[in-house]
Each structure stands twice: as C-alpha cells, then as structure tokens.
PDB file of C-alpha atoms in Angstrom:
ATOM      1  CA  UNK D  26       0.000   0.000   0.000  1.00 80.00           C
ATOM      2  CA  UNK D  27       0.972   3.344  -0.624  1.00 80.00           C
ATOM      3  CA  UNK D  28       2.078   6.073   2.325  1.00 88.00           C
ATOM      4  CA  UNK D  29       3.340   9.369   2.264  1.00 91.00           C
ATOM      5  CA  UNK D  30       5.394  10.472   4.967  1.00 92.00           C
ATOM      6  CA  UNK D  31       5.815  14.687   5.411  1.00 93.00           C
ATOM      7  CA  UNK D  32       8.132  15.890   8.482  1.00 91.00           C
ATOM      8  CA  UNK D  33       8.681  17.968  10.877  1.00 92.00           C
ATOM      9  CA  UNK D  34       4.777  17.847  12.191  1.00 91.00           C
ATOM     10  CA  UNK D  35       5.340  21.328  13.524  1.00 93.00           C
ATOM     11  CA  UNK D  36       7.806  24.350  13.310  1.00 95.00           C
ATOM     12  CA  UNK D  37       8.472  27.365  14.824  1.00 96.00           C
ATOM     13  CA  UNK D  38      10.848  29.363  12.795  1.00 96.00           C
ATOM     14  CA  UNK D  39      11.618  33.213  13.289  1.00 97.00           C
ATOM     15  CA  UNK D  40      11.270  35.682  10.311  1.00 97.00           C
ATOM     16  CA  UNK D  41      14.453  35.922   7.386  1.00 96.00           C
ATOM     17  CA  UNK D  42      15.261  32.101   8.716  1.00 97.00           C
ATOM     18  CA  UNK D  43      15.206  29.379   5.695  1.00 96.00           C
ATOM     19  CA  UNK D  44      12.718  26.413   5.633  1.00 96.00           C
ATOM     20  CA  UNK D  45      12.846  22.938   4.325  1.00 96.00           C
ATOM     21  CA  UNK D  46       9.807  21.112   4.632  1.00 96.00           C
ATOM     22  CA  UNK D  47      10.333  17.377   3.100  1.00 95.00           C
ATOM     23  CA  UNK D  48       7.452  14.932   1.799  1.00 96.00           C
ATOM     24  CA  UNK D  49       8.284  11.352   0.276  1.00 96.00           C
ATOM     25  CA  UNK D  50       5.827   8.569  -1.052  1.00 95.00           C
ATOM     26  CA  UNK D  51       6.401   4.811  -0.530  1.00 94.00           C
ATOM     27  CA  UNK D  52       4.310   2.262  -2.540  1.00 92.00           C
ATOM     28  CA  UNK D  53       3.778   3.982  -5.951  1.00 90.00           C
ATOM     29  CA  UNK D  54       6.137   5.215  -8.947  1.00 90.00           C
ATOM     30  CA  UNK D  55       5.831   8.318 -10.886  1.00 92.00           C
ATOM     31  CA  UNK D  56       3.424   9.869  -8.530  1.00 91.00           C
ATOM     32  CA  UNK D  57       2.235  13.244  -9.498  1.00 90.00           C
ATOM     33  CA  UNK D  58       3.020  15.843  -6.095  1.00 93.00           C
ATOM     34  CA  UNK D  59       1.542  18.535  -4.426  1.00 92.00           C
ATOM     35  CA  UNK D  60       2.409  20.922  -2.109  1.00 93.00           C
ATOM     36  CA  UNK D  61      -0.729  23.009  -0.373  1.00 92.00           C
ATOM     37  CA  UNK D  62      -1.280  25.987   2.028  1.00 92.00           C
ATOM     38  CA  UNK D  63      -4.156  25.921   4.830  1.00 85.00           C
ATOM     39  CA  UNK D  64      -4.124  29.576   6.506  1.00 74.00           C
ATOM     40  CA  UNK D  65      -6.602  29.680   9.425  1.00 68.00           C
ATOM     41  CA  UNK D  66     -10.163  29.499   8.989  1.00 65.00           C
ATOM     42  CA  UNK D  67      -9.383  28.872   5.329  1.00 69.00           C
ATOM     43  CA  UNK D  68      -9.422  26.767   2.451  1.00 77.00           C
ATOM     44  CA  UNK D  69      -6.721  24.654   0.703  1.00 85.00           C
ATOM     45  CA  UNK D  70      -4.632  26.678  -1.842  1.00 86.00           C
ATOM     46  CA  UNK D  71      -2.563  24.950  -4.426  1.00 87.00           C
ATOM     47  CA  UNK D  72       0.820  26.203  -4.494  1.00 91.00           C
ATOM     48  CA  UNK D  73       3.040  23.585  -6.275  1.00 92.00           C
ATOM     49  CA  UNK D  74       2.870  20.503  -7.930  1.00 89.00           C
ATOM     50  CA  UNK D  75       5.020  18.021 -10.072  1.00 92.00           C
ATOM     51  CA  UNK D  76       4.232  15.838 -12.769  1.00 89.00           C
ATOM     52  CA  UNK D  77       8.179  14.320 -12.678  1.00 91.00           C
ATOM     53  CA  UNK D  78      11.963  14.945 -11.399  1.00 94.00           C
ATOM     54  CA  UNK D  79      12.591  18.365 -11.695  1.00 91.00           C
ATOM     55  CA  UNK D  80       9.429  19.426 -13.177  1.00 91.00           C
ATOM     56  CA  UNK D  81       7.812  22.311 -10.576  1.00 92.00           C
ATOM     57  CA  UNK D  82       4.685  24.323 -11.739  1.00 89.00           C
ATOM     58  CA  UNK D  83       4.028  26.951  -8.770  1.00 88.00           C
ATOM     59  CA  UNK D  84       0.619  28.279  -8.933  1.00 81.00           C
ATOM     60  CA  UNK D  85       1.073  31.089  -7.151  1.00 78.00           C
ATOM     61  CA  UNK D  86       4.226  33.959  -6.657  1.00 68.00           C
ATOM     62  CA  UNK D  87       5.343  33.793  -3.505  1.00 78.00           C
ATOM     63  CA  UNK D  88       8.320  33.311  -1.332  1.00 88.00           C
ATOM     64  CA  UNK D  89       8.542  29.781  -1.371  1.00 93.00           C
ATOM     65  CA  UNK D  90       9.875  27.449  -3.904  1.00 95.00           C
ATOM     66  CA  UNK D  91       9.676  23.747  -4.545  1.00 96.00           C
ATOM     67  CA  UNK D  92      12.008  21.268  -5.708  1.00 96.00           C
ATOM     68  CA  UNK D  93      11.298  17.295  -6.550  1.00 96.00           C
ATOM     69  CA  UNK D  94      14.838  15.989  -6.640  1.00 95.00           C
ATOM     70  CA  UNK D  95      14.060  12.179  -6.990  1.00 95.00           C
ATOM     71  CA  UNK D  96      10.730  10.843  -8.342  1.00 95.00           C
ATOM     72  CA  UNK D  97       8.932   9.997  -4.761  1.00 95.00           C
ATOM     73  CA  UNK D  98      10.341  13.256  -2.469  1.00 96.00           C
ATOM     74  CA  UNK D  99       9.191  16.905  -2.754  1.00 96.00           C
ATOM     75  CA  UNK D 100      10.709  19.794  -0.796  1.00 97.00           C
ATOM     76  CA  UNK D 101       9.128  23.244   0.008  1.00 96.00           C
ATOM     77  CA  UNK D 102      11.645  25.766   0.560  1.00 96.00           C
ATOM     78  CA  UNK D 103      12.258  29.189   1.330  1.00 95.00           C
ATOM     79  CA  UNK D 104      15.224  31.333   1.533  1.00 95.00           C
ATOM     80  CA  UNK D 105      13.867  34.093   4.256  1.00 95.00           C
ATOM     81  CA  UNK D 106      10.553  33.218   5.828  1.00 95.00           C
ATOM     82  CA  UNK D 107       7.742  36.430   6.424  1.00 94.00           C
ATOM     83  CA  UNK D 108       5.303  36.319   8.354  1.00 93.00           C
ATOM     84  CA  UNK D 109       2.254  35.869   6.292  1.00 90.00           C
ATOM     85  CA  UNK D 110       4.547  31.921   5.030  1.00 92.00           C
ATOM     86  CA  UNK D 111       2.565  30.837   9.081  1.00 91.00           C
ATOM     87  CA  UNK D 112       0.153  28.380   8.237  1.00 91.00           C
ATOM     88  CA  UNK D 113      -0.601  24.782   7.732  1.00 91.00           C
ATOM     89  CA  UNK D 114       1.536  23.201   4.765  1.00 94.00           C
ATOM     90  CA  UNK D 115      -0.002  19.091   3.175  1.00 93.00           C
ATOM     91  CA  UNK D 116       1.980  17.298   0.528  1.00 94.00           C
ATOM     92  CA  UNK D 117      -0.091  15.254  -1.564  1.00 91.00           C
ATOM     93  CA  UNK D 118       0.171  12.751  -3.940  1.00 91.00           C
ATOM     94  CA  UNK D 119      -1.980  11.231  -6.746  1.00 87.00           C
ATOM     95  CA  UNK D 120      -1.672   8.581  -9.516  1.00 83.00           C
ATOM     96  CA  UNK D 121       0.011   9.287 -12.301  1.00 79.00           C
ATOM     97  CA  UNK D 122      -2.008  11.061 -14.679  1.00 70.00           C
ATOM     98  CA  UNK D 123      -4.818  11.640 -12.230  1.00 67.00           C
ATOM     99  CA  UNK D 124      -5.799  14.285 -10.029  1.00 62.00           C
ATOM    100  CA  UNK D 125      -8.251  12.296  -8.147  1.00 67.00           C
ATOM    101  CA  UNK D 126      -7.930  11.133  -5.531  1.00 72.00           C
ATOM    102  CA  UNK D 127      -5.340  13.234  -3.641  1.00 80.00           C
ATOM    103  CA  UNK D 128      -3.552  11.180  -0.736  1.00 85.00           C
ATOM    104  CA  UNK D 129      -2.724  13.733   1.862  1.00 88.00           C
ATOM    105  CA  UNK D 130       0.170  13.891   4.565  1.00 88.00           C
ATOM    106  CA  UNK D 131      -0.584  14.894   7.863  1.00 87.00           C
ATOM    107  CA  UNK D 132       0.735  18.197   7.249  1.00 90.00           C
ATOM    108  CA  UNK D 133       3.050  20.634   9.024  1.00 93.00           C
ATOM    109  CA  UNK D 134       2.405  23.686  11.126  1.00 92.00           C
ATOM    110  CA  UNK D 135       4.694  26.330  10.443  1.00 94.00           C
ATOM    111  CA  UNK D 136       4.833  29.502  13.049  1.00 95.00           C
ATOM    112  CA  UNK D 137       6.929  32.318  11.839  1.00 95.00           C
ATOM    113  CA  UNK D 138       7.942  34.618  14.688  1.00 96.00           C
TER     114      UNK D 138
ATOM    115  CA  UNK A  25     -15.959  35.003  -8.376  1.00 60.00           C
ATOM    116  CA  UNK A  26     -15.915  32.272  -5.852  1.00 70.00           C
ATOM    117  CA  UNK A  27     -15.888  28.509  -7.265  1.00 88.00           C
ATOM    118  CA  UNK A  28     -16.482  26.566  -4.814  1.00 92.00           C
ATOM    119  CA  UNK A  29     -18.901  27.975  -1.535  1.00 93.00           C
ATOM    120  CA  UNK A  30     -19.622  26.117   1.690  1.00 94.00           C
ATOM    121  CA  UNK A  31     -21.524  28.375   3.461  1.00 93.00           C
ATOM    122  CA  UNK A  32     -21.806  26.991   6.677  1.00 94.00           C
ATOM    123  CA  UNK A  33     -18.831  27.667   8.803  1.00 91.00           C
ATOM    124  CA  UNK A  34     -19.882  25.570  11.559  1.00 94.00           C
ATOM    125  CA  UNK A  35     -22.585  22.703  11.617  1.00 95.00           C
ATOM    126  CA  UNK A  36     -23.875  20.623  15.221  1.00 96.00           C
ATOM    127  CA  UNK A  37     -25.591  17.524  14.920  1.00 97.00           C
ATOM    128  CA  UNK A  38     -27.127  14.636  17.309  1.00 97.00           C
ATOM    129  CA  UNK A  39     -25.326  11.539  17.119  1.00 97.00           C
ATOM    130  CA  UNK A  40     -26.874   9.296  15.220  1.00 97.00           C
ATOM    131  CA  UNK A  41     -28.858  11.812  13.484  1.00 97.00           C
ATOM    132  CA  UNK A  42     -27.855  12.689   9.529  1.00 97.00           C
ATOM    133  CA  UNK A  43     -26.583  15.692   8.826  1.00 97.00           C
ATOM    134  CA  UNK A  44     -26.441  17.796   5.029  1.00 98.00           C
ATOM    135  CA  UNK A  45     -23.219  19.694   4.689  1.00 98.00           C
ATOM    136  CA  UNK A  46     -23.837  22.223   2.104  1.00 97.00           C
ATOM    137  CA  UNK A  47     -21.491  23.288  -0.821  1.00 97.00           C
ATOM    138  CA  UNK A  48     -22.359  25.120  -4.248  1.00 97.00           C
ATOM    139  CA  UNK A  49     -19.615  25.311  -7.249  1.00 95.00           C
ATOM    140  CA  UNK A  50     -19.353  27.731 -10.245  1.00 94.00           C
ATOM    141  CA  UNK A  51     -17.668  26.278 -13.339  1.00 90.00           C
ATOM    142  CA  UNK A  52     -18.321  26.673 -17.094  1.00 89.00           C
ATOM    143  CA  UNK A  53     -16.155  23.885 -17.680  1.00 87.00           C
ATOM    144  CA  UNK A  54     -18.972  20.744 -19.241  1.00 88.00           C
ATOM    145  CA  UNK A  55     -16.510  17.880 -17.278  1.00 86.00           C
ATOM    146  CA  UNK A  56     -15.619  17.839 -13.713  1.00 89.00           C
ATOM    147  CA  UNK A  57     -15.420  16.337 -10.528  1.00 89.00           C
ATOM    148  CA  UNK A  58     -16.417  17.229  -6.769  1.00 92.00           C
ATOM    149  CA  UNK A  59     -15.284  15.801  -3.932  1.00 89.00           C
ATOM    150  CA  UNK A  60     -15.498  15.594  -0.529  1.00 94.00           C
ATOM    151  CA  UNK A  61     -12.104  15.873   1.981  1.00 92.00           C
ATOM    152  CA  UNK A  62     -12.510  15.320   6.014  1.00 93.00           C
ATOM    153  CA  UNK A  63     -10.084  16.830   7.949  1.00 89.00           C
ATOM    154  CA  UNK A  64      -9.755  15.470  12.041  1.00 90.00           C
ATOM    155  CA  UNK A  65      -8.450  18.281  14.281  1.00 86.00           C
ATOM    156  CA  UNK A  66      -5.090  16.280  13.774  1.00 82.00           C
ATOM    157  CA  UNK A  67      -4.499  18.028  10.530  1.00 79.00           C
ATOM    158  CA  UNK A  68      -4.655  15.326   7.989  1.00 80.00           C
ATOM    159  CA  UNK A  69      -7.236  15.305   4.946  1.00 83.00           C
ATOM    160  CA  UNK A  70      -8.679  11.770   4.439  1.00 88.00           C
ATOM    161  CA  UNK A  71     -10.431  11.184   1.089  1.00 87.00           C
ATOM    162  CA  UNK A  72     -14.418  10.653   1.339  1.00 93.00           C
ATOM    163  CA  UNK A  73     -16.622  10.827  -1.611  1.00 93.00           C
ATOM    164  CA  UNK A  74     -16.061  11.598  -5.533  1.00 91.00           C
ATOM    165  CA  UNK A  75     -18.773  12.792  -7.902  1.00 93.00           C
ATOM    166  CA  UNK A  76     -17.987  13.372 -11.508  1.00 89.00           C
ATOM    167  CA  UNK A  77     -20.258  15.704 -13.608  1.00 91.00           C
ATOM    168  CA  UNK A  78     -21.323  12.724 -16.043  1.00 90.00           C
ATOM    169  CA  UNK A  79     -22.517  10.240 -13.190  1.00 89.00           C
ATOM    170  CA  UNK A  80     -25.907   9.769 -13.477  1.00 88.00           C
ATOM    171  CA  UNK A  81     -26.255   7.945  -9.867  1.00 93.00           C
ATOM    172  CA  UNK A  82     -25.116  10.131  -6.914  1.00 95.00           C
ATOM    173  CA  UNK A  83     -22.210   8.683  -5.713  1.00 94.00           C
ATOM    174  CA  UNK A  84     -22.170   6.719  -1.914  1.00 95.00           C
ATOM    175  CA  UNK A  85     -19.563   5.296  -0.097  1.00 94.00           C
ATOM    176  CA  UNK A  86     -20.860   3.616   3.656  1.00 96.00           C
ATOM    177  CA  UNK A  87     -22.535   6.193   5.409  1.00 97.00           C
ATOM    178  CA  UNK A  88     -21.600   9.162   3.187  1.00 97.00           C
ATOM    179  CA  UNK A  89     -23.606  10.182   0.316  1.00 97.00           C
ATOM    180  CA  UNK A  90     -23.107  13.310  -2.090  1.00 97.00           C
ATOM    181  CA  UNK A  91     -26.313  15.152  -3.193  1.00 96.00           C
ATOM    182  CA  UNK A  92     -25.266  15.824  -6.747  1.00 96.00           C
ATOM    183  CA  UNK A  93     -27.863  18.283  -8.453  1.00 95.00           C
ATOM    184  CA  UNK A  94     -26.386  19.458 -11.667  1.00 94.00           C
ATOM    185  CA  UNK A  95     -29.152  21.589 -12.389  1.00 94.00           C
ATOM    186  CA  UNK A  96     -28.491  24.148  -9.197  1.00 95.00           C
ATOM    187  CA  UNK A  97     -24.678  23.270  -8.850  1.00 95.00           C
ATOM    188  CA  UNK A  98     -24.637  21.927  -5.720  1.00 97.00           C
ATOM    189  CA  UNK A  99     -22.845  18.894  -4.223  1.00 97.00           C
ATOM    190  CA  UNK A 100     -23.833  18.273  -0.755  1.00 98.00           C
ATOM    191  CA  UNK A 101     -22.701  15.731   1.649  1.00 98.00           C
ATOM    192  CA  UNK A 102     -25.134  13.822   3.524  1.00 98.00           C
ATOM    193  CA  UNK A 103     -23.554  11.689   6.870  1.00 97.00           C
ATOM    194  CA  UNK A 104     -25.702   9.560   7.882  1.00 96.00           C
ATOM    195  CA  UNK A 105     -26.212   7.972  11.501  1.00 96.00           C
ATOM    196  CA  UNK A 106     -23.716  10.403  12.509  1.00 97.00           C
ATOM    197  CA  UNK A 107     -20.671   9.178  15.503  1.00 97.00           C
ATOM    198  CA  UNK A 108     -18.989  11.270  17.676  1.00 97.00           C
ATOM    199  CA  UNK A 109     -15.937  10.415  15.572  1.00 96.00           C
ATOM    200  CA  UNK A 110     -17.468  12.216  12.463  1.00 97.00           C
ATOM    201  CA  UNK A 111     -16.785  15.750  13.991  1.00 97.00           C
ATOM    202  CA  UNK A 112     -14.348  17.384  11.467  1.00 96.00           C
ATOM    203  CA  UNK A 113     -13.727  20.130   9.321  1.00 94.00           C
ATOM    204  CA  UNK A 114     -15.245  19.063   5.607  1.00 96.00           C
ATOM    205  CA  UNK A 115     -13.801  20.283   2.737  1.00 93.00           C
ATOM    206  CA  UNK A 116     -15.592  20.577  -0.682  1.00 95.00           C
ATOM    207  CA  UNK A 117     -13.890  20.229  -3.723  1.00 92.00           C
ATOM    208  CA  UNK A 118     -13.989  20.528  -6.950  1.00 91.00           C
ATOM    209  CA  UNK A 119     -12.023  19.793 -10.459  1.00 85.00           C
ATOM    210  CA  UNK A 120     -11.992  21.288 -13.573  1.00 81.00           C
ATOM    211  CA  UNK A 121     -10.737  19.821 -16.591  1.00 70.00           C
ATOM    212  CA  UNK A 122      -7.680  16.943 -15.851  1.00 62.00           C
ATOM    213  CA  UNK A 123      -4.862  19.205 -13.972  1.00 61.00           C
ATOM    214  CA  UNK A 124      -4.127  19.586 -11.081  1.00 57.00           C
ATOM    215  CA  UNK A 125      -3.674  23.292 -10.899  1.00 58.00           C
ATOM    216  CA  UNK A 126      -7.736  23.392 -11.500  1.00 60.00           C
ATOM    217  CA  UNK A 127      -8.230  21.795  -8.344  1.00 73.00           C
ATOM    218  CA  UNK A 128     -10.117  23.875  -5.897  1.00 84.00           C
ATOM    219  CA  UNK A 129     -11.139  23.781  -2.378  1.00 88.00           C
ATOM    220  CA  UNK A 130     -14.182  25.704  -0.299  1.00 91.00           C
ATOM    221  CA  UNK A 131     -13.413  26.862   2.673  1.00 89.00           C
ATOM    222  CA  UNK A 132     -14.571  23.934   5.112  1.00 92.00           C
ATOM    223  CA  UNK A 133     -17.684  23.439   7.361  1.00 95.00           C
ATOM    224  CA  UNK A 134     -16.361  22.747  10.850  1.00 94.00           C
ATOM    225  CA  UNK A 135     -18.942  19.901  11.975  1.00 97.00           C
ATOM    226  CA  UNK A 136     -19.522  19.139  15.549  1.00 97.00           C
ATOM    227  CA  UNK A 137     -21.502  15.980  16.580  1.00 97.00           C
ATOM    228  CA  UNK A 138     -23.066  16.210  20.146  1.00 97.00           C
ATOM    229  CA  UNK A 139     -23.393  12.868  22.203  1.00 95.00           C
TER     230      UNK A 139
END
C-alpha cells in the first residue's frame, strides 16, 4: 500500500530564517506531487505541484519554492521566511495522470515569529 | 468570483442523526469532478466521496452520500447515523478539466456531533 510520509509535524521558525519542509511517497512510482497551504479558517490553496523529477509548476508567486529531486520526495523551501509563510503546509500525492484522488500527509504547522 | 462555496462555517448535529453539509460550485467547464475531503483536528485530509459531472447515480460510499444536483450546482454531503468520531472540518472540492492546478477547495464546514 501506498504512504506518504511529510516531516517535521510542527515548526516554529523566526522571520528571514530558511525552511525545508520534506514529503516522500512509498508504494507507488511516478506519482504526481503537491504541495498546499491551509491559513486559518481557510481553504486549501494549491501552491506547487510536479508531474516528474525536476518538473515544478508553482501556482502562485510567492516566497517559497519547490524542488522534486528524486521521483517519490518533494521539498518546500524558502530562503527568508515572512510572516504571512505561518500556516498549515499538506503534501499530496496522486496517480500518475490523475488528479483524483489526492492522498494527503498529515501536514506541518509552520509559526513564523 | 468564488468557485467553490460552503456556506456553513460551523454545523452541530445529534449523534446518530444525519446531517447535510452544504457546498455550491461555479464552473463553465462541461466535465468535472467534486469531492469531498474530512479533515480530524489532527491536521490530515482523508479522502471521502467523488462525484464526476457525467454520473448519473449520486455517488455513496458507507454512510456518506453526495447530493449531486447538476441543475443548481450543488454537491452536498449527507452523513448519515452520525458518531462522535465524524466531527471534522469538511472540505468541498472541486475539479476542472484533468490538472491539477484546476483543483479547488471551499473553505470547510467545521462539523460538531453532540453525544
């Protein structure tokens, strides 16, 4: 069966600091990835996802970036945090050419100070 | 213009009673999907219900149903005999067209079911 594993659980990182947030899948190949942004009270916003190594579309500007640097992992990134990067970060995964359904990690919660 | 609207923020229920959690989408777009996420207060999203826009049966899966009504563009989730286990922040979903950057989420009903 397939899993997807997404560390640290939660964060705490002061403002200007880098990030590295890290999500791999077991159980699958050529899994399509997904990186997603829950601020409080809100809904899920797409802000990357990968069809294959090295291939990143980012959906929206911002000061993170993503990187896929072997077919099952997916890292979010970001040079110098702000404030308004605080929020609730899921990886996802689905099948290869699919969308649906979207496996979710169990996210991280990242505090910028 | 807002495509996908759950306007119920929060929603209490009697366990063992069904519950309707409301959601309305927007699209122009002749093939897509809605779905239904559940998200426990420990943070992960866990995969419920799928409804694509040619199904002619509304879609069930145990005690969860979707209300699919084409016509007024609205996808609702029904839980039936609800459990104290079922309260949850519900996310409805919806996708347009086959990528994934059409993907789009509501912004949740926060369900609470009272014993």
């Amino acid at each position: 069966s397939q899993t997807i594993h997404q560390w640290p659980a939660t964060l705490v990182q002061p403002v200007g600091s880098p990030l590295s947030l890290e999500c791999t899948v077991e159980g699958t190949s050529n899994p399509n990835l997904y990186w997603y942004r829950q601020a409080a009270g809100r809904g899920l916003q797409l802000l990357f996802y990968s069809v294959g190594i090295g291939q990143i579309s980012s959906e929206v500007p911002q000061n993170l970036s993503a990187s896929r640097p072997q077919d099952r992992q997916f890292i979010l990134s970001s040079k110098k945090l702000l404030l308004s990067d605080s929020g609730f970060y899921l990886c996802a995964w689905s099948h290869k050419g699919r969308v649906l359904p979207l496996h979710f990690g169990n996210g991280t919660r990242l505090t910028v100070t | 213009a807002q495509k996908i609207t759950q306007t119920q923020p929060g929603m209490f229920v009697q366990e063992k009673e069904a519950v309707t959690l409301d959601c309305t989408y927007d699209t122009s777009d002749p093939s897509y999907g809605l779905f239904w996420y559940k998200q426990p207060s420990s943070g992960e999203m866990i995969f419920l219900i799928y409804q694509g826009s040619y199904d002619q049966q509304n879609a069930t899966e145990g005690r969860y149903s979707l209300n699919f009504q084409k016509a007024r563009k609205s996808a609702n989730l029904v839980i039936s005999a609800s459990q104290l286990g079922d309260s949850a922040m519900y996310f409805c979903a919806m996708r347009e067209g086959g990528s994934a950057r059409q993907l789009t989420f509501g912004s949740g009903t926060q369900l609470t079911v009272l014993p």
